[in-house]
């Protein structure tokens, strides 16, 4: 839950301690314990935890590098020998390190590539006594890039939301905000960066939910596509509305109990049209 409160789009935790894999186990149990609907709504693009060892293992240090096997391998994974001190180059050759973790040589060193590199190298140089662990949630992304064509994460729209009366802030979540609404409902407003497939996000939420209808309304100079679904959760029926705004990464989700849906009409459309995007 802590990660969902953090507004950073990509979050990395690095633990180079003995038994640090226990933290990975905790993160994994936390994700599994969440209901599917919450996981889908809160799904983020990049939460990563790198741990130096499993929950039952020690994390070892090298007298040659004067650093931990894990930290030495992580630095080399990202930078090759450019950040390796002169007195560590002997260890580099001894351990068989010849290149960084950019396995496909595309100029981007991805989380998955670093994870693979750490698994291979740390396990090897520790003679099998230390097994790095990685927890990831969301999409793969570069930890380091030399590719000048990579899209800046700051290239997002400017979102302004004016909620109708009765819609109140609850909490910041990954890429957005959660609100309470009248009629025992909830509203989620997301502003995804360009690299996120917004339709993919919607599909994850509505998969298996009966589709009801679709309409298009004009919001400023944008077309807002509203789709309605029946949503069943915890033995209860809900009305679920998703709204996407053409040419943007903005997604608005409204969930209200089915029996409250008609009464909620007074604020649903004002909420949808209360979204303004300055591009």
PDB file of C-alpha atoms in Angstrom:
ATOM      1  CA  UNK A   1       0.000   0.000   0.000  1.00  0.00           C
ATOM      2  CA  UNK A   2       2.929   2.339   0.673  1.00  0.00           C
ATOM      3  CA  UNK A   3       3.979   2.214  -2.982  1.00  0.00           C
ATOM      4  CA  UNK A   4       0.531   3.327  -4.118  1.00  0.00           C
ATOM      5  CA  UNK A   5       0.778   6.486  -2.008  1.00  0.00           C
ATOM      6  CA  UNK A   6       4.077   7.471  -3.613  1.00  0.00           C
ATOM      7  CA  UNK A   7       3.573   9.676  -6.665  1.00  0.00           C
ATOM      8  CA  UNK A   8       6.847   8.709  -8.355  1.00  0.00           C
ATOM      9  CA  UNK A   9       6.104   6.882 -11.583  1.00  0.00           C
ATOM     10  CA  UNK A  10       8.923   4.415 -11.139  1.00  0.00           C
ATOM     11  CA  UNK A  11       9.932   3.144  -7.717  1.00  0.00           C
ATOM     12  CA  UNK A  12      13.020   1.086  -6.904  1.00  0.00           C
ATOM     13  CA  UNK A  13      14.109  -0.329  -3.555  1.00  0.00           C
ATOM     14  CA  UNK A  14      17.585  -1.890  -3.250  1.00  0.00           C
ATOM     15  CA  UNK A  15      18.404  -4.052  -0.224  1.00  0.00           C
ATOM     16  CA  UNK A  16      21.959  -5.337   0.164  1.00  0.00           C
ATOM     17  CA  UNK A  17      21.666  -7.066   3.531  1.00  0.00           C
ATOM     18  CA  UNK A  18      21.556 -10.591   4.848  1.00  0.00           C
ATOM     19  CA  UNK A  19      18.137 -12.277   4.577  1.00  0.00           C
ATOM     20  CA  UNK A  20      16.826  -9.328   2.523  1.00  0.00           C
ATOM     21  CA  UNK A  21      14.731 -11.691   0.402  1.00  0.00           C
ATOM     22  CA  UNK A  22      12.271 -11.749   3.296  1.00  0.00           C
ATOM     23  CA  UNK A  23      11.190  -8.268   2.199  1.00  0.00           C
ATOM     24  CA  UNK A  24      10.457  -9.590  -1.296  1.00  0.00           C
ATOM     25  CA  UNK A  25       8.304 -12.326   0.245  1.00  0.00           C
ATOM     26  CA  UNK A  26       6.353  -9.681   2.170  1.00  0.00           C
ATOM     27  CA  UNK A  27       5.755  -7.564  -0.950  1.00  0.00           C
ATOM     28  CA  UNK A  28       4.574 -10.612  -2.886  1.00  0.00           C
ATOM     29  CA  UNK A  29       2.167 -11.654  -0.140  1.00  0.00           C
ATOM     30  CA  UNK A  30       0.838  -8.107   0.027  1.00  0.00           C
ATOM     31  CA  UNK A  31       0.023  -8.111  -3.681  1.00  0.00           C
ATOM     32  CA  UNK A  32      -1.608 -11.534  -3.534  1.00  0.00           C
ATOM     33  CA  UNK A  33      -3.709 -10.457  -0.560  1.00  0.00           C
ATOM     34  CA  UNK A  34      -5.291  -7.569  -2.467  1.00  0.00           C
ATOM     35  CA  UNK A  35      -8.572  -8.185  -4.234  1.00  0.00           C
ATOM     36  CA  UNK A  36      -8.315  -8.446  -8.005  1.00  0.00           C
ATOM     37  CA  UNK A  37     -10.356  -5.296  -8.574  1.00  0.00           C
ATOM     38  CA  UNK A  38      -8.063  -3.237  -6.368  1.00  0.00           C
ATOM     39  CA  UNK A  39      -4.964  -4.650  -8.056  1.00  0.00           C
ATOM     40  CA  UNK A  40      -6.383  -3.712 -11.441  1.00  0.00           C
ATOM     41  CA  UNK A  41      -7.335  -0.197 -10.399  1.00  0.00           C
ATOM     42  CA  UNK A  42      -4.011   0.470  -8.692  1.00  0.00           C
ATOM     43  CA  UNK A  43      -1.869  -1.276 -11.299  1.00  0.00           C
ATOM     44  CA  UNK A  44       1.287   0.722 -11.837  1.00  0.00           C
ATOM     45  CA  UNK A  45       4.046   0.776 -14.358  1.00  0.00           C
ATOM     46  CA  UNK A  46       7.062   0.217 -12.188  1.00  0.00           C
ATOM     47  CA  UNK A  47       7.554  -1.027  -8.639  1.00  0.00           C
ATOM     48  CA  UNK A  48      10.821  -2.928  -8.230  1.00  0.00           C
ATOM     49  CA  UNK A  49      12.583  -4.419  -5.214  1.00  0.00           C
ATOM     50  CA  UNK A  50      16.075  -5.859  -5.629  1.00  0.00           C
ATOM     51  CA  UNK A  51      17.257  -7.960  -2.676  1.00  0.00           C
ATOM     52  CA  UNK A  52      20.785  -9.305  -2.292  1.00  0.00           C
ATOM     53  CA  UNK A  53      19.850 -12.760  -1.007  1.00  0.00           C
ATOM     54  CA  UNK A  54      16.969 -15.043  -0.156  1.00  0.00           C
ATOM     55  CA  UNK A  55      15.205 -14.901   3.196  1.00  0.00           C
ATOM     56  CA  UNK A  56      17.441 -17.672   4.566  1.00  0.00           C
ATOM     57  CA  UNK A  57      20.789 -16.605   3.096  1.00  0.00           C
ATOM     58  CA  UNK A  58      23.565 -14.231   4.075  1.00  0.00           C
ATOM     59  CA  UNK A  59      24.817 -11.445   1.803  1.00  0.00           C
ATOM     60  CA  UNK A  60      28.575 -11.743   1.363  1.00  0.00           C
ATOM     61  CA  UNK A  61      31.334  -9.210   0.813  1.00  0.00           C
ATOM     62  CA  UNK A  62      34.486  -9.547  -1.257  1.00  0.00           C
ATOM     63  CA  UNK A  63      37.854  -8.654   0.246  1.00  0.00           C
ATOM     64  CA  UNK A  64      39.017  -7.913  -3.314  1.00  0.00           C
ATOM     65  CA  UNK A  65      36.322  -5.392  -4.245  1.00  0.00           C
ATOM     66  CA  UNK A  66      35.785  -4.181  -0.661  1.00  0.00           C
ATOM     67  CA  UNK A  67      32.061  -4.280  -1.377  1.00  0.00           C
ATOM     68  CA  UNK A  68      29.264  -6.798  -1.404  1.00  0.00           C
ATOM     69  CA  UNK A  69      28.920  -9.272  -4.249  1.00  0.00           C
ATOM     70  CA  UNK A  70      25.468  -7.828  -4.893  1.00  0.00           C
ATOM     71  CA  UNK A  71      26.426  -4.134  -4.984  1.00  0.00           C
ATOM     72  CA  UNK A  72      29.470  -4.802  -7.167  1.00  0.00           C
ATOM     73  CA  UNK A  73      27.333  -6.796  -9.607  1.00  0.00           C
ATOM     74  CA  UNK A  74      24.578  -4.167  -9.640  1.00  0.00           C
ATOM     75  CA  UNK A  75      27.017  -1.357 -10.460  1.00  0.00           C
ATOM     76  CA  UNK A  76      28.570  -3.421 -13.221  1.00  0.00           C
ATOM     77  CA  UNK A  77      25.141  -4.372 -14.589  1.00  0.00           C
ATOM     78  CA  UNK A  78      24.323  -0.698 -15.120  1.00  0.00           C
ATOM     79  CA  UNK A  79      27.673   0.790 -16.092  1.00  0.00           C
ATOM     80  CA  UNK A  80      30.094  -1.920 -17.161  1.00  0.00           C
ATOM     81  CA  UNK A  81      33.594  -0.978 -16.041  1.00  0.00           C
ATOM     82  CA  UNK A  82      33.015   2.801 -16.141  1.00  0.00           C
ATOM     83  CA  UNK A  83      32.209   2.959 -12.405  1.00  0.00           C
ATOM     84  CA  UNK A  84      34.640   0.251 -11.317  1.00  0.00           C
ATOM     85  CA  UNK A  85      37.630   1.496  -9.318  1.00  0.00           C
ATOM     86  CA  UNK A  86      41.102   0.623 -10.561  1.00  0.00           C
ATOM     87  CA  UNK A  87      41.762  -1.766  -7.668  1.00  0.00           C
ATOM     88  CA  UNK A  88      38.495  -3.572  -8.466  1.00  0.00           C
ATOM     89  CA  UNK A  89      39.399  -4.368 -12.064  1.00  0.00           C
ATOM     90  CA  UNK A  90      41.267  -7.485 -10.917  1.00  0.00           C
ATOM     91  CA  UNK A  91      38.023  -8.775  -9.420  1.00  0.00           C
ATOM     92  CA  UNK A  92      36.192  -7.863 -12.605  1.00  0.00           C
ATOM     93  CA  UNK A  93      38.460 -10.157 -14.615  1.00  0.00           C
ATOM     94  CA  UNK A  94      38.515 -12.825 -11.925  1.00  0.00           C
ATOM     95  CA  UNK A  95      34.717 -12.930 -11.801  1.00  0.00           C
ATOM     96  CA  UNK A  96      34.422 -13.019 -15.593  1.00  0.00           C
ATOM     97  CA  UNK A  97      32.576  -9.704 -15.943  1.00  0.00           C
ATOM     98  CA  UNK A  98      32.951  -8.556 -19.547  1.00  0.00           C
ATOM     99  CA  UNK A  99      29.938  -6.339 -20.300  1.00  0.00           C
ATOM    100  CA  UNK A 100      26.967  -4.665 -18.656  1.00  0.00           C
ATOM    101  CA  UNK A 101      23.403  -6.030 -18.527  1.00  0.00           C
ATOM    102  CA  UNK A 102      22.317  -4.643 -21.903  1.00  0.00           C
ATOM    103  CA  UNK A 103      21.990  -8.143 -23.342  1.00  0.00           C
ATOM    104  CA  UNK A 104      20.359  -7.124 -26.631  1.00  0.00           C
ATOM    105  CA  UNK A 105      22.551  -4.021 -27.078  1.00  0.00           C
ATOM    106  CA  UNK A 106      19.636  -1.679 -27.755  1.00  0.00           C
ATOM    107  CA  UNK A 107      20.923   1.088 -25.474  1.00  0.00           C
ATOM    108  CA  UNK A 108      18.364   0.369 -22.734  1.00  0.00           C
ATOM    109  CA  UNK A 109      19.203  -1.648 -19.621  1.00  0.00           C
ATOM    110  CA  UNK A 110      15.848  -2.949 -18.424  1.00  0.00           C
ATOM    111  CA  UNK A 111      14.765  -4.118 -14.980  1.00  0.00           C
ATOM    112  CA  UNK A 112      14.438  -7.656 -16.352  1.00  0.00           C
ATOM    113  CA  UNK A 113      17.981  -7.535 -17.756  1.00  0.00           C
ATOM    114  CA  UNK A 114      19.436  -6.323 -14.454  1.00  0.00           C
ATOM    115  CA  UNK A 115      17.516  -9.032 -12.597  1.00  0.00           C
ATOM    116  CA  UNK A 116      18.906 -11.688 -14.950  1.00  0.00           C
ATOM    117  CA  UNK A 117      22.444 -10.288 -14.624  1.00  0.00           C
ATOM    118  CA  UNK A 118      22.286 -10.320 -10.814  1.00  0.00           C
ATOM    119  CA  UNK A 119      20.947 -13.864 -10.773  1.00  0.00           C
ATOM    120  CA  UNK A 120      23.752 -15.102 -13.003  1.00  0.00           C
ATOM    121  CA  UNK A 121      26.696 -13.191 -11.554  1.00  0.00           C
ATOM    122  CA  UNK A 122      25.987 -13.170  -7.811  1.00  0.00           C
ATOM    123  CA  UNK A 123      25.067 -16.840  -7.800  1.00  0.00           C
ATOM    124  CA  UNK A 124      28.285 -17.604  -9.688  1.00  0.00           C
ATOM    125  CA  UNK A 125      30.770 -15.556  -7.658  1.00  0.00           C
ATOM    126  CA  UNK A 126      29.259 -16.703  -4.359  1.00  0.00           C
ATOM    127  CA  UNK A 127      29.560 -20.349  -5.466  1.00  0.00           C
ATOM    128  CA  UNK A 128      25.818 -20.765  -5.105  1.00  0.00           C
ATOM    129  CA  UNK A 129      25.624 -19.457  -1.532  1.00  0.00           C
ATOM    130  CA  UNK A 130      23.800 -16.196  -2.344  1.00  0.00           C
ATOM    131  CA  UNK A 131      20.701 -15.957  -4.538  1.00  0.00           C
ATOM    132  CA  UNK A 132      19.421 -12.440  -5.355  1.00  0.00           C
ATOM    133  CA  UNK A 133      15.659 -11.924  -5.347  1.00  0.00           C
ATOM    134  CA  UNK A 134      13.595  -9.506  -7.425  1.00  0.00           C
ATOM    135  CA  UNK A 135      10.028  -8.316  -6.898  1.00  0.00           C
ATOM    136  CA  UNK A 136       8.369  -6.437  -9.757  1.00  0.00           C
ATOM    137  CA  UNK A 137       4.873  -5.134 -10.333  1.00  0.00           C
ATOM    138  CA  UNK A 138       3.843  -3.435 -13.535  1.00  0.00           C
ATOM    139  CA  UNK A 139       5.711  -3.149 -16.818  1.00  0.00           C
ATOM    140  CA  UNK A 140       9.393  -3.616 -17.582  1.00  0.00           C
ATOM    141  CA  UNK A 141      11.287  -0.318 -17.921  1.00  0.00           C
ATOM    142  CA  UNK A 142      14.859   0.959 -18.377  1.00  0.00           C
ATOM    143  CA  UNK A 143      17.005   1.604 -15.317  1.00  0.00           C
ATOM    144  CA  UNK A 144      19.652   3.171 -17.531  1.00  0.00           C
ATOM    145  CA  UNK A 145      19.572   4.255 -21.147  1.00  0.00           C
ATOM    146  CA  UNK A 146      21.935   5.636 -23.754  1.00  0.00           C
ATOM    147  CA  UNK A 147      19.119   5.741 -26.301  1.00  0.00           C
ATOM    148  CA  UNK A 148      18.401   9.383 -27.143  1.00  0.00           C
ATOM    149  CA  UNK A 149      15.034   8.472 -28.670  1.00  0.00           C
ATOM    150  CA  UNK A 150      13.527   7.350 -25.366  1.00  0.00           C
ATOM    151  CA  UNK A 151      10.337   9.279 -24.569  1.00  0.00           C
ATOM    152  CA  UNK A 152      10.618  11.596 -21.592  1.00  0.00           C
ATOM    153  CA  UNK A 153       8.424  10.586 -18.674  1.00  0.00           C
ATOM    154  CA  UNK A 154       7.574  14.238 -18.147  1.00  0.00           C
ATOM    155  CA  UNK A 155       5.722  14.515 -21.453  1.00  0.00           C
ATOM    156  CA  UNK A 156       2.250  14.243 -19.953  1.00  0.00           C
ATOM    157  CA  UNK A 157      -0.869  16.337 -20.184  1.00  0.00           C
ATOM    158  CA  UNK A 158      -1.855  18.867 -17.540  1.00  0.00           C
ATOM    159  CA  UNK A 159      -4.926  17.513 -15.798  1.00  0.00           C
ATOM    160  CA  UNK A 160      -7.402  19.703 -13.933  1.00  0.00           C
ATOM    161  CA  UNK A 161     -10.382  18.149 -12.158  1.00  0.00           C
ATOM    162  CA  UNK A 162     -13.245  20.116 -10.658  1.00  0.00           C
ATOM    163  CA  UNK A 163     -15.326  17.585  -8.698  1.00  0.00           C
ATOM    164  CA  UNK A 164     -19.037  18.217  -8.152  1.00  0.00           C
ATOM    165  CA  UNK A 165     -20.349  18.716  -4.628  1.00  0.00           C
ATOM    166  CA  UNK A 166     -20.245  15.543  -2.575  1.00  0.00           C
ATOM    167  CA  UNK A 167     -17.157  14.071  -4.264  1.00  0.00           C
ATOM    168  CA  UNK A 168     -14.347  14.121  -1.724  1.00  0.00           C
ATOM    169  CA  UNK A 169     -10.650  13.295  -1.854  1.00  0.00           C
ATOM    170  CA  UNK A 170      -9.649  10.002  -0.209  1.00  0.00           C
ATOM    171  CA  UNK A 171      -6.040   9.326  -1.211  1.00  0.00           C
ATOM    172  CA  UNK A 172      -3.374   9.709  -3.857  1.00  0.00           C
ATOM    173  CA  UNK A 173      -2.682   6.475  -5.712  1.00  0.00           C
ATOM    174  CA  UNK A 174      -0.284   5.499  -8.477  1.00  0.00           C
ATOM    175  CA  UNK A 175      -0.893   7.852 -11.430  1.00  0.00           C
ATOM    176  CA  UNK A 176      -4.003   9.319  -9.922  1.00  0.00           C
ATOM    177  CA  UNK A 177      -6.418  10.027  -7.120  1.00  0.00           C
ATOM    178  CA  UNK A 178      -9.203   8.151  -5.379  1.00  0.00           C
ATOM    179  CA  UNK A 179     -12.402   9.918  -4.274  1.00  0.00           C
ATOM    180  CA  UNK A 180     -15.532   9.015  -2.358  1.00  0.00           C
ATOM    181  CA  UNK A 181     -18.820   9.937  -4.016  1.00  0.00           C
ATOM    182  CA  UNK A 182     -22.475  10.274  -3.061  1.00  0.00           C
ATOM    183  CA  UNK A 183     -24.580   7.108  -3.266  1.00  0.00           C
ATOM    184  CA  UNK A 184     -21.864   4.981  -1.599  1.00  0.00           C
ATOM    185  CA  UNK A 185     -19.681   5.067  -4.688  1.00  0.00           C
ATOM    186  CA  UNK A 186     -16.048   5.677  -5.535  1.00  0.00           C
ATOM    187  CA  UNK A 187     -14.311   7.605  -8.298  1.00  0.00           C
ATOM    188  CA  UNK A 188     -10.781   6.997  -9.600  1.00  0.00           C
ATOM    189  CA  UNK A 189      -9.034   9.523 -11.835  1.00  0.00           C
ATOM    190  CA  UNK A 190      -5.782   8.466 -13.536  1.00  0.00           C
ATOM    191  CA  UNK A 191      -3.358  10.391 -15.751  1.00  0.00           C
ATOM    192  CA  UNK A 192      -1.099   7.779 -17.333  1.00  0.00           C
ATOM    193  CA  UNK A 193       2.223   8.596 -19.037  1.00  0.00           C
ATOM    194  CA  UNK A 194       2.581   8.007 -22.794  1.00  0.00           C
ATOM    195  CA  UNK A 195       4.209   4.581 -22.489  1.00  0.00           C
ATOM    196  CA  UNK A 196       1.189   3.064 -20.723  1.00  0.00           C
ATOM    197  CA  UNK A 197      -1.441   1.377 -22.898  1.00  0.00           C
ATOM    198  CA  UNK A 198      -4.570   2.995 -21.480  1.00  0.00           C
ATOM    199  CA  UNK A 199      -6.910   0.593 -23.278  1.00  0.00           C
ATOM    200  CA  UNK A 200      -4.946  -2.259 -21.761  1.00  0.00           C
ATOM    201  CA  UNK A 201      -5.562  -0.767 -18.330  1.00  0.00           C
ATOM    202  CA  UNK A 202      -9.301  -0.580 -19.038  1.00  0.00           C
ATOM    203  CA  UNK A 203      -9.397  -4.147 -20.352  1.00  0.00           C
ATOM    204  CA  UNK A 204      -7.819  -5.474 -17.165  1.00  0.00           C
ATOM    205  CA  UNK A 205     -10.526  -3.835 -15.092  1.00  0.00           C
ATOM    206  CA  UNK A 206     -13.558  -4.854 -17.159  1.00  0.00           C
ATOM    207  CA  UNK A 207     -12.530  -8.324 -18.337  1.00  0.00           C
ATOM    208  CA  UNK A 208     -15.372 -10.711 -17.573  1.00  0.00           C
ATOM    209  CA  UNK A 209     -17.805  -7.915 -16.671  1.00  0.00           C
ATOM    210  CA  UNK A 210     -20.985  -7.698 -18.811  1.00  0.00           C
ATOM    211  CA  UNK A 211     -20.904  -4.704 -21.178  1.00  0.00           C
ATOM    212  CA  UNK A 212     -24.058  -2.539 -21.153  1.00  0.00           C
ATOM    213  CA  UNK A 213     -23.721   0.510 -23.382  1.00  0.00           C
ATOM    214  CA  UNK A 214     -21.379   3.146 -24.820  1.00  0.00           C
ATOM    215  CA  UNK A 215     -21.821   6.855 -25.579  1.00  0.00           C
ATOM    216  CA  UNK A 216     -19.597   9.754 -26.608  1.00  0.00           C
ATOM    217  CA  UNK A 217     -19.863  13.241 -25.129  1.00  0.00           C
ATOM    218  CA  UNK A 218     -17.957  16.422 -25.860  1.00  0.00           C
ATOM    219  CA  UNK A 219     -15.727  17.696 -23.053  1.00  0.00           C
ATOM    220  CA  UNK A 220     -14.115  20.934 -24.194  1.00  0.00           C
ATOM    221  CA  UNK A 221     -12.376  20.079 -27.458  1.00  0.00           C
ATOM    222  CA  UNK A 222     -12.063  16.386 -26.561  1.00  0.00           C
ATOM    223  CA  UNK A 223     -14.331  13.411 -27.120  1.00  0.00           C
ATOM    224  CA  UNK A 224     -15.056  11.481 -23.936  1.00  0.00           C
ATOM    225  CA  UNK A 225     -15.965   7.826 -24.525  1.00  0.00           C
ATOM    226  CA  UNK A 226     -18.126   6.477 -21.695  1.00  0.00           C
ATOM    227  CA  UNK A 227     -18.690   2.733 -21.364  1.00  0.00           C
ATOM    228  CA  UNK A 228     -20.943   1.066 -18.801  1.00  0.00           C
ATOM    229  CA  UNK A 229     -20.596  -2.411 -17.311  1.00  0.00           C
ATOM    230  CA  UNK A 230     -22.249  -4.562 -14.692  1.00  0.00           C
ATOM    231  CA  UNK A 231     -19.622  -5.251 -12.045  1.00  0.00           C
ATOM    232  CA  UNK A 232     -19.955  -8.076  -9.534  1.00  0.00           C
ATOM    233  CA  UNK A 233     -17.778  -8.140  -6.430  1.00  0.00           C
ATOM    234  CA  UNK A 234     -18.171  -9.566  -2.919  1.00  0.00           C
ATOM    235  CA  UNK A 235     -21.647 -10.905  -3.707  1.00  0.00           C
ATOM    236  CA  UNK A 236     -22.849  -7.453  -4.722  1.00  0.00           C
ATOM    237  CA  UNK A 237     -23.732  -5.806  -8.052  1.00  0.00           C
ATOM    238  CA  UNK A 238     -22.280  -2.467  -9.079  1.00  0.00           C
ATOM    239  CA  UNK A 239     -22.535  -0.138 -12.043  1.00  0.00           C
ATOM    240  CA  UNK A 240     -19.058   0.567 -13.409  1.00  0.00           C
ATOM    241  CA  UNK A 241     -18.392   3.431 -15.826  1.00  0.00           C
ATOM    242  CA  UNK A 242     -15.082   3.961 -17.611  1.00  0.00           C
ATOM    243  CA  UNK A 243     -14.359   7.222 -19.423  1.00  0.00           C
ATOM    244  CA  UNK A 244     -11.389   7.857 -21.700  1.00  0.00           C
ATOM    245  CA  UNK A 245     -10.571  11.219 -23.259  1.00  0.00           C
ATOM    246  CA  UNK A 246      -9.352  11.180 -26.866  1.00  0.00           C
ATOM    247  CA  UNK A 247      -5.643  11.730 -27.385  1.00  0.00           C
ATOM    248  CA  UNK A 248      -4.781  11.672 -23.667  1.00  0.00           C
ATOM    249  CA  UNK A 249      -3.760   9.200 -20.984  1.00  0.00           C
ATOM    250  CA  UNK A 250      -6.635  10.231 -18.720  1.00  0.00           C
ATOM    251  CA  UNK A 251      -8.962   7.534 -17.404  1.00  0.00           C
ATOM    252  CA  UNK A 252     -11.964   8.174 -15.140  1.00  0.00           C
ATOM    253  CA  UNK A 253     -13.635   5.254 -13.349  1.00  0.00           C
ATOM    254  CA  UNK A 254     -16.874   5.489 -11.393  1.00  0.00           C
ATOM    255  CA  UNK A 255     -18.265   2.608  -9.329  1.00  0.00           C
ATOM    256  CA  UNK A 256     -21.637   2.774  -7.558  1.00  0.00           C
ATOM    257  CA  UNK A 257     -23.967   0.086  -6.196  1.00  0.00           C
ATOM    258  CA  UNK A 258     -26.490  -0.881  -8.866  1.00  0.00           C
ATOM    259  CA  UNK A 259     -29.440   0.146  -6.707  1.00  0.00           C
ATOM    260  CA  UNK A 260     -27.943   3.644  -6.343  1.00  0.00           C
ATOM    261  CA  UNK A 261     -27.166   4.167 -10.027  1.00  0.00           C
ATOM    262  CA  UNK A 262     -30.288   6.117 -10.989  1.00  0.00           C
ATOM    263  CA  UNK A 263     -29.909   8.454  -8.027  1.00  0.00           C
ATOM    264  CA  UNK A 264     -26.266   9.027  -8.967  1.00  0.00           C
ATOM    265  CA  UNK A 265     -27.107  10.553 -12.360  1.00  0.00           C
ATOM    266  CA  UNK A 266     -27.123  14.039 -10.838  1.00  0.00           C
ATOM    267  CA  UNK A 267     -23.354  13.996 -10.287  1.00  0.00           C
ATOM    268  CA  UNK A 268     -21.981  11.417 -12.761  1.00  0.00           C
ATOM    269  CA  UNK A 269     -22.064  13.589 -15.905  1.00  0.00           C
ATOM    270  CA  UNK A 270     -20.784  16.705 -14.052  1.00  0.00           C
ATOM    271  CA  UNK A 271     -17.887  14.573 -12.791  1.00  0.00           C
ATOM    272  CA  UNK A 272     -17.063  13.383 -16.308  1.00  0.00           C
ATOM    273  CA  UNK A 273     -17.255  16.888 -17.768  1.00  0.00           C
ATOM    274  CA  UNK A 274     -15.347  18.301 -14.790  1.00  0.00           C
ATOM    275  CA  UNK A 275     -12.134  16.878 -16.256  1.00  0.00           C
ATOM    276  CA  UNK A 276     -10.048  19.406 -18.189  1.00  0.00           C
ATOM    277  CA  UNK A 277      -6.800  18.603 -19.989  1.00  0.00           C
ATOM    278  CA  UNK A 278      -4.381  21.296 -21.143  1.00  0.00           C
ATOM    279  CA  UNK A 279      -2.006  19.780 -23.678  1.00  0.00           C
TER     280      UNK A 279
END
